[in-house]
Short mmCIF file of N, CA and C in Angstrom, two decimals:
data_model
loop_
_atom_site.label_atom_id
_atom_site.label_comp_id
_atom_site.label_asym_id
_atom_site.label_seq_id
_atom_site.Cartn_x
_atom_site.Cartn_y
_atom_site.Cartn_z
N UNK X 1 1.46 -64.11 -61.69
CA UNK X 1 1.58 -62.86 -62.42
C UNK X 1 2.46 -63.04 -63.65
N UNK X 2 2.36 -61.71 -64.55
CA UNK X 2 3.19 -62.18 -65.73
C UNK X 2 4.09 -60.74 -65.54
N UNK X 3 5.47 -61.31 -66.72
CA UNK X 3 6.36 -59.90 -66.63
C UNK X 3 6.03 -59.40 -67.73
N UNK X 4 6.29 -58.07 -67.81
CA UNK X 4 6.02 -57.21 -68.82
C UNK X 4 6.95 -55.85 -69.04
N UNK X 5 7.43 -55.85 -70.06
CA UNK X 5 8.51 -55.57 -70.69
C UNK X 5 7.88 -54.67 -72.11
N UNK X 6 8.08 -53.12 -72.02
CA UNK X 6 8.02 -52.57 -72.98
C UNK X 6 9.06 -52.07 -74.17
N UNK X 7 8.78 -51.88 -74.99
CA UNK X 7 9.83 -50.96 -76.04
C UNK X 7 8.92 -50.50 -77.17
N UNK X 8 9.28 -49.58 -77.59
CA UNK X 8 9.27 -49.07 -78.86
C UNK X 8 9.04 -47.52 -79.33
N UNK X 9 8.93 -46.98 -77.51
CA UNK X 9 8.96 -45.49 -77.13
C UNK X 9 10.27 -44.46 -77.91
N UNK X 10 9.81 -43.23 -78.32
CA UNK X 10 10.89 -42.13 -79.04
C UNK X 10 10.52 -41.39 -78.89
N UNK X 11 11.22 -40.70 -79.68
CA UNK X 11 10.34 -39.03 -79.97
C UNK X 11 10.40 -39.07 -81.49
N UNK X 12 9.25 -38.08 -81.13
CA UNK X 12 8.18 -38.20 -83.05
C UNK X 12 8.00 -37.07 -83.43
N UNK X 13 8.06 -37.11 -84.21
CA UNK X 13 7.00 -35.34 -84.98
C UNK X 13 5.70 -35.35 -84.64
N UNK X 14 5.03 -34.21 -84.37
CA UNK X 14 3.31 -34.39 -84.35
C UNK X 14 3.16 -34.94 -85.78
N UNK X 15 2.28 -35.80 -86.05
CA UNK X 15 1.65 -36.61 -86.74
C UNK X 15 2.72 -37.61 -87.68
N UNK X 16 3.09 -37.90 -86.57
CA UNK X 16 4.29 -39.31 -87.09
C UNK X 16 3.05 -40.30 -86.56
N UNK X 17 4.02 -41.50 -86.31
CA UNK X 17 3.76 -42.87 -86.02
C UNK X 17 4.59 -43.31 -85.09
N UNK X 18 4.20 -44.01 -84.34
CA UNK X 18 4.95 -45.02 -83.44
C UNK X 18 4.31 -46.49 -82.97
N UNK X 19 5.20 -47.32 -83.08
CA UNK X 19 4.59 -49.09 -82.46
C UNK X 19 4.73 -49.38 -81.16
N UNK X 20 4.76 -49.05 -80.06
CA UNK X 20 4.65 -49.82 -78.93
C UNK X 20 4.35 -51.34 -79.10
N UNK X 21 5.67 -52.07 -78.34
CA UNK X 21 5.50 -53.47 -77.99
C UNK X 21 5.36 -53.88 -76.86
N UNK X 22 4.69 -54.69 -75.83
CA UNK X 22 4.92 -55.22 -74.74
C UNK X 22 5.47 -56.74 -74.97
N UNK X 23 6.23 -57.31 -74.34
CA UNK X 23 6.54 -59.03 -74.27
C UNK X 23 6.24 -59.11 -72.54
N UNK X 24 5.44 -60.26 -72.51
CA UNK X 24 5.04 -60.80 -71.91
C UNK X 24 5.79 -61.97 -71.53
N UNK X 25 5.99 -61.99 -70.10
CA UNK X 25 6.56 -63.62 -69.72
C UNK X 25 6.20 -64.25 -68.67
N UNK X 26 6.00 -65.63 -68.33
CA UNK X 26 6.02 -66.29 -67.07
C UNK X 26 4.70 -66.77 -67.17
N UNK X 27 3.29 -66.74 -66.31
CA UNK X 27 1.92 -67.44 -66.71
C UNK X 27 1.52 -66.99 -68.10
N UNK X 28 0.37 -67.83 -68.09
CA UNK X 28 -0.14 -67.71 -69.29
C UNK X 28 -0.92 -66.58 -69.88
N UNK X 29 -0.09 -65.80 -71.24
CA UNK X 29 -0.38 -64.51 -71.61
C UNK X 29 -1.91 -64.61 -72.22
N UNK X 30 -2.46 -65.36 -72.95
CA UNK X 30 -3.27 -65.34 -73.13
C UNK X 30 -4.64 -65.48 -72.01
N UNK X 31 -4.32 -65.98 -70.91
CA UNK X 31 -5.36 -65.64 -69.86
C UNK X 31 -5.61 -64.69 -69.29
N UNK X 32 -4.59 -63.72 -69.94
CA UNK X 32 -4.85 -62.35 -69.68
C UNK X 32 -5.69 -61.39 -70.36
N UNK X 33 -6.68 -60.00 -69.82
CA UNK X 33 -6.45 -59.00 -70.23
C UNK X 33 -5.30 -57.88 -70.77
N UNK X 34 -5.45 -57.30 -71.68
CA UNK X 34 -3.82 -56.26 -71.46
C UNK X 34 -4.22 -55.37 -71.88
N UNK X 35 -3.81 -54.37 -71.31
CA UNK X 35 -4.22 -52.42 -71.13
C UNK X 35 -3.02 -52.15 -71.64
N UNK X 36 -2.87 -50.78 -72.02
CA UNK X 36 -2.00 -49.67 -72.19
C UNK X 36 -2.46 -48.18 -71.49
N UNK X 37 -2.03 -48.23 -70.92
CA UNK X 37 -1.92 -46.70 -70.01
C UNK X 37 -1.07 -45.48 -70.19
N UNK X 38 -1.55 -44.71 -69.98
CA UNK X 38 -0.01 -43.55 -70.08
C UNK X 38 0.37 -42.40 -68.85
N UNK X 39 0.93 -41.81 -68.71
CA UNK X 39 1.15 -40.90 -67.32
C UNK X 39 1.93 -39.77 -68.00
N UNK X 40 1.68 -38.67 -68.12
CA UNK X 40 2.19 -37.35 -69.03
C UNK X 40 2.69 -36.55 -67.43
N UNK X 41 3.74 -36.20 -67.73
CA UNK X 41 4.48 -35.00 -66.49
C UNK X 41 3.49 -34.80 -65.91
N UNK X 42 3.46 -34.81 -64.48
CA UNK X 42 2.44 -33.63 -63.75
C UNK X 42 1.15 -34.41 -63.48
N UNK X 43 0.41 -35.52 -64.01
CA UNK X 43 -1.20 -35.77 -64.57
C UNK X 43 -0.84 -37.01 -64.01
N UNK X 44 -2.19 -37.77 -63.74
CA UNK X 44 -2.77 -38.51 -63.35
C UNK X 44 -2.32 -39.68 -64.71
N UNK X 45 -2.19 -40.96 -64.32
CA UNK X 45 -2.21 -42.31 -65.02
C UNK X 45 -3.74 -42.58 -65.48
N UNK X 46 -3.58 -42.37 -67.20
CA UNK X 46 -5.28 -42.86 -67.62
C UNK X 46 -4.89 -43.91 -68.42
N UNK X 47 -6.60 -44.29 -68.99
CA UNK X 47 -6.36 -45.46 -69.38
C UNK X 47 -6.39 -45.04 -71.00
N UNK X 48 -5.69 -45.80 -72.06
CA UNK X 48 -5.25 -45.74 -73.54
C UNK X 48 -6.39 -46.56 -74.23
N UNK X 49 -5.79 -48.10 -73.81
CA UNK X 49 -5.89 -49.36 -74.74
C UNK X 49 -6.70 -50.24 -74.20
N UNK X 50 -7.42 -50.94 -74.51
CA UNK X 50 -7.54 -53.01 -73.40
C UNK X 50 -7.92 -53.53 -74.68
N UNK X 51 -7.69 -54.42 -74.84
CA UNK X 51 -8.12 -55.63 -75.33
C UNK X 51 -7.93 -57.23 -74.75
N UNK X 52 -9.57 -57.84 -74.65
CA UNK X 52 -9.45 -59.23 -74.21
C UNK X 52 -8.48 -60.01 -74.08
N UNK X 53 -8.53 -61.24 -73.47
CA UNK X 53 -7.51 -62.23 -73.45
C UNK X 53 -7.92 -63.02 -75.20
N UNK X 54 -9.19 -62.62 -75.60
CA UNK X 54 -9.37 -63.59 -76.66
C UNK X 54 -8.91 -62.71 -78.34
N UNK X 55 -9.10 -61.05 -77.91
CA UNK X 55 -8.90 -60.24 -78.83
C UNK X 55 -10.26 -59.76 -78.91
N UNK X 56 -11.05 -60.11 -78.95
CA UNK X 56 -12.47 -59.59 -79.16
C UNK X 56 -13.38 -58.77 -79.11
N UNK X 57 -12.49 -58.26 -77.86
CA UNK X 57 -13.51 -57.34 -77.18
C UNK X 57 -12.61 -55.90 -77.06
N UNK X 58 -12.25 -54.93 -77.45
CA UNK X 58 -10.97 -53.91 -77.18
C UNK X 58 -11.84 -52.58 -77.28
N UNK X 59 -11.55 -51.95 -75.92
CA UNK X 59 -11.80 -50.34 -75.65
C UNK X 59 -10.50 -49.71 -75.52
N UNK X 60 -10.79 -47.97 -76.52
CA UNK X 60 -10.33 -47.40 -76.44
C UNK X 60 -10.69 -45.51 -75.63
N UNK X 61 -9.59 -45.14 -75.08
CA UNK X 61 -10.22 -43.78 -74.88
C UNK X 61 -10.51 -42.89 -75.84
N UNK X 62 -11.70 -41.61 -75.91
CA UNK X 62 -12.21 -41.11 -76.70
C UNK X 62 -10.96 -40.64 -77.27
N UNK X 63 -9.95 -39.85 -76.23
CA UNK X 63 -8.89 -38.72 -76.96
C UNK X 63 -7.76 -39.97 -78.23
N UNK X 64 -8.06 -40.94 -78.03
CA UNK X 64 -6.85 -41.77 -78.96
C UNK X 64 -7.55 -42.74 -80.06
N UNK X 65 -9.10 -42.85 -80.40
CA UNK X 65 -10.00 -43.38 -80.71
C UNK X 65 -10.10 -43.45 -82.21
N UNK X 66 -9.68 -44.20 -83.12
CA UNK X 66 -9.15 -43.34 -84.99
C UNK X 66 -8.03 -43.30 -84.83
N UNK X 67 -6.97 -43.44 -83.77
CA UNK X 67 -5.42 -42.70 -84.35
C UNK X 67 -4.69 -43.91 -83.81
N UNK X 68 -4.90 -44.50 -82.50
CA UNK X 68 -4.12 -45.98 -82.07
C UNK X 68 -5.12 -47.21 -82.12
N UNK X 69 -4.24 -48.14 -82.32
CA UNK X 69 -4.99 -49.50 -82.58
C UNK X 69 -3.75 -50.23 -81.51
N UNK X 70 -5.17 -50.87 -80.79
CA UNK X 70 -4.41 -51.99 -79.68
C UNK X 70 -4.44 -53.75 -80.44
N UNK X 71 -3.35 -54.53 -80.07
CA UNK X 71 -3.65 -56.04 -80.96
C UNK X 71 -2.87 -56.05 -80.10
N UNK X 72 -2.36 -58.13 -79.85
CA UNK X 72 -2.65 -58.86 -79.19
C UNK X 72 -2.12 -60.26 -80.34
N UNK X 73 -0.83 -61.04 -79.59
CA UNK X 73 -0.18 -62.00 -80.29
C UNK X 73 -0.02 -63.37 -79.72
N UNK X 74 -1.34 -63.92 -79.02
CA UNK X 74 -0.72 -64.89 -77.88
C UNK X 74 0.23 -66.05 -78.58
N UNK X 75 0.75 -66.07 -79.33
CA UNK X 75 1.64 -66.92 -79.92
C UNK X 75 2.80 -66.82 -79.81
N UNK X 76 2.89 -65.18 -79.65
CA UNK X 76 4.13 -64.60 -79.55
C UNK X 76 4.20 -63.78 -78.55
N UNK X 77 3.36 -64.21 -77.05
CA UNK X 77 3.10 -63.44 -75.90
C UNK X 77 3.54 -61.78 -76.35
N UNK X 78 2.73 -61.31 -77.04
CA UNK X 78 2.91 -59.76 -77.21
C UNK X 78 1.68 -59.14 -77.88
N UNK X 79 1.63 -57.75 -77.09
CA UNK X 79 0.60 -56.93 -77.58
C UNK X 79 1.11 -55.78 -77.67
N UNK X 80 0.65 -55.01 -79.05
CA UNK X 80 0.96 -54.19 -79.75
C UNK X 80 0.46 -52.96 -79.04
N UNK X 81 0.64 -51.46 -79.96
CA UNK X 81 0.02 -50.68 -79.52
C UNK X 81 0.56 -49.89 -80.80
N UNK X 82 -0.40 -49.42 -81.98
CA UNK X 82 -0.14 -48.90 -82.85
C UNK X 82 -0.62 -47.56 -82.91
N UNK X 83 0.45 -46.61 -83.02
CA UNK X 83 0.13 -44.85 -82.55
C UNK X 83 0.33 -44.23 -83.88
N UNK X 84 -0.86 -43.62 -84.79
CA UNK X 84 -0.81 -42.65 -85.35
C UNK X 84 -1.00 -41.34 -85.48
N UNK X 85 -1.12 -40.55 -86.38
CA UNK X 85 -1.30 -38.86 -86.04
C UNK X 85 -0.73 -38.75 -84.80
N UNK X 86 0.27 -38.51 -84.39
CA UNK X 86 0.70 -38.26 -82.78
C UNK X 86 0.41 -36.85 -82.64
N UNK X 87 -0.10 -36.37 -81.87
CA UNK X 87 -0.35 -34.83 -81.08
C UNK X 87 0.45 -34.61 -80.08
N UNK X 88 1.56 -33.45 -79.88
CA UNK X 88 2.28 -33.23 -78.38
C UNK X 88 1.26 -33.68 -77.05
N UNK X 89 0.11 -33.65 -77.36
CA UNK X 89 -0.46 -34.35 -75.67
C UNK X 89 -0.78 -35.19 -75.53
N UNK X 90 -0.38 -36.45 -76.61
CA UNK X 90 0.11 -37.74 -76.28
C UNK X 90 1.30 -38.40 -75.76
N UNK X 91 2.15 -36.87 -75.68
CA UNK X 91 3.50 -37.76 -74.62
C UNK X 91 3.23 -38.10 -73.24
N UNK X 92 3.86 -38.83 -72.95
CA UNK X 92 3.47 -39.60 -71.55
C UNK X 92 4.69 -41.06 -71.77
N UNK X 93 4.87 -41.49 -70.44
CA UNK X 93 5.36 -42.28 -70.40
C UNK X 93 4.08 -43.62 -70.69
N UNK X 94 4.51 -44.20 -71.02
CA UNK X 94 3.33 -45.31 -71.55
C UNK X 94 3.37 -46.87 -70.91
N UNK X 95 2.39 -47.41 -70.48
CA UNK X 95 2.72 -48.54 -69.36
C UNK X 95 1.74 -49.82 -70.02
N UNK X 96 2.09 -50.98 -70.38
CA UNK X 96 1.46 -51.97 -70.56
C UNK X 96 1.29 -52.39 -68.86
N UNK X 97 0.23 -53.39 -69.18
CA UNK X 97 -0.34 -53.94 -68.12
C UNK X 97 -1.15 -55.02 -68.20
N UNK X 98 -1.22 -56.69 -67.11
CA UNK X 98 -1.98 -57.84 -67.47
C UNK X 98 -3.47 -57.39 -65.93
N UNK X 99 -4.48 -58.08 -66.85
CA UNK X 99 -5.16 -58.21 -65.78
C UNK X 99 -6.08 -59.64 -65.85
N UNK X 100 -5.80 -60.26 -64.57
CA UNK X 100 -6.19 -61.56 -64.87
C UNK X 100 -8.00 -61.55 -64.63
N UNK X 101 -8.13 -60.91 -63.53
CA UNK X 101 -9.84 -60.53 -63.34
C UNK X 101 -10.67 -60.56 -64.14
N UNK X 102 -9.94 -59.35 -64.94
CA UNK X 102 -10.49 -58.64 -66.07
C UNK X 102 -10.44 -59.45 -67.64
N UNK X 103 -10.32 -60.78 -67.38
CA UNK X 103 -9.52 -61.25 -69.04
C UNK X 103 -10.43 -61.33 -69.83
N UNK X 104 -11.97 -61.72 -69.17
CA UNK X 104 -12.89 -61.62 -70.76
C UNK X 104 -12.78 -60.19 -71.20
N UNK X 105 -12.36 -59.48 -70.68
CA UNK X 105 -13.18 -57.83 -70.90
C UNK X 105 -12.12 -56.87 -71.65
N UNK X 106 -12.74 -55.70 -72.34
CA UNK X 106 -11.54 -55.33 -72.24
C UNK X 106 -11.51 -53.89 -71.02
N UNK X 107 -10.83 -54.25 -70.21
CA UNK X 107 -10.76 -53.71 -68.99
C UNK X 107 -10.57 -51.77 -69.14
N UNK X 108 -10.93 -51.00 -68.80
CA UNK X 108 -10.29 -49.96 -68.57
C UNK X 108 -9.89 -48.96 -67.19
N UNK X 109 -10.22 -50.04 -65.93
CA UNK X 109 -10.25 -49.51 -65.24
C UNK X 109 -8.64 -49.96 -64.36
N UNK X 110 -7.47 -49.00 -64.20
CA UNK X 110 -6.38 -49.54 -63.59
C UNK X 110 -6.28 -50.84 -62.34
N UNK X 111 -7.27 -50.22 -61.42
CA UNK X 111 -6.99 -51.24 -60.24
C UNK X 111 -7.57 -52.60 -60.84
N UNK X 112 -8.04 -52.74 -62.13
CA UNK X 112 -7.98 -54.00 -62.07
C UNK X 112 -7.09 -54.95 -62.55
N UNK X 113 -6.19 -54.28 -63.03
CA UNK X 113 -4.74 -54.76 -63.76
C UNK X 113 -3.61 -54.94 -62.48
N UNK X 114 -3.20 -55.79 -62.72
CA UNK X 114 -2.32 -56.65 -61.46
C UNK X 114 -0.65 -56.97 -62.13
N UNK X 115 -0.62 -56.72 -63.04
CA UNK X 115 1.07 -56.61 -63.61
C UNK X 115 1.07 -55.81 -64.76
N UNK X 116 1.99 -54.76 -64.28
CA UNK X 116 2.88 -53.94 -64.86
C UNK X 116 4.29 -53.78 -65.39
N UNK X 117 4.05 -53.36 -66.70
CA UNK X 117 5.69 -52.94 -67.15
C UNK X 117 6.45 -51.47 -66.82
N UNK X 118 7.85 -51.74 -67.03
CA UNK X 118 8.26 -50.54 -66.21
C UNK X 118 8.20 -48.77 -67.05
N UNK X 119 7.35 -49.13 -68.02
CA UNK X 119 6.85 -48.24 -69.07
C UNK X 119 8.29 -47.30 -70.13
N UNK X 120 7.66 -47.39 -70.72
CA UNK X 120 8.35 -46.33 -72.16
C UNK X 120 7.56 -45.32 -72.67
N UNK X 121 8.80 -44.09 -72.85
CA UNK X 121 8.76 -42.66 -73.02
C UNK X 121 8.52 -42.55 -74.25
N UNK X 122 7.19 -41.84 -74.30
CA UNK X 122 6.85 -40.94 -75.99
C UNK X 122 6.85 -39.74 -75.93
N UNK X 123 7.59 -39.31 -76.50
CA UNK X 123 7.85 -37.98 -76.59
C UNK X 123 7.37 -37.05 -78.18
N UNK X 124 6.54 -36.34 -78.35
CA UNK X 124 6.04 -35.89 -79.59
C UNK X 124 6.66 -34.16 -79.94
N UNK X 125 7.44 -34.30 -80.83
CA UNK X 125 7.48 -32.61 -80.86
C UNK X 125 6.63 -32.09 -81.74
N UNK X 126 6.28 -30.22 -81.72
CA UNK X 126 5.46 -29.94 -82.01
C UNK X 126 6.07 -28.98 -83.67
#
């Protein structure tokens, strides 16, 4: 498994910006898939981001689709997560994640992701 380590969570204005980083450590990051997830008070954990182990292949959900861009640094074991136009119902705590199963793909389904970070708070005011 790999560790995973987020930052770059705040609070924003609706239609700010924010970068989410994950660092990655321990096996090899690039044999991974990596997701971004989020979990908002109250709601269910959905899925955000994936992109391949190669970069190639990256799904996003409809509601974040035009406004975040997921990338991917295996050089620098880290994958991004670039948040624009923020809307208040994009706060959620936000969770990177590796999935080795899943590494050609870009995965969106949780149970197939097998390491998690201990996630970071976005907070959007309105």
């Amino acid at each position: 498994q790999v560790q995973l380590v987020e930052s770059g969570g705040g609070l924003v204005q609706a239609g700010g910006s924010l970068r989410l980083s994950c660092a990655a450590s321990g096996r090899t990051f690039s044999s991974y898939a990596m997701g971004w997830f989020r979990q908002a008070s109250g709601k269910e954990r959905e899925f955000v981001a994936a992109i391949s182990w190669s970069g190639m292949k990256i799904n996003y959900a409809d509601s974040v689709k035009g406004r975040f861009t997921i990338s991917r640094d295996n050089a620098k074991n880290t994958v991004l997560l670039q948040m624009n136009s923020l809307k208040p119902e994009d706060a959620a705590v936000y969770y990177c994640a590796a999935s080795y199963s899943g590494r050609a793909y870009a995965v969106r389904d949780q149970y197939e992701y097998d390491s998690w970070g201990q996630g970071t708070q976005v907070t959007v005011s309105s």
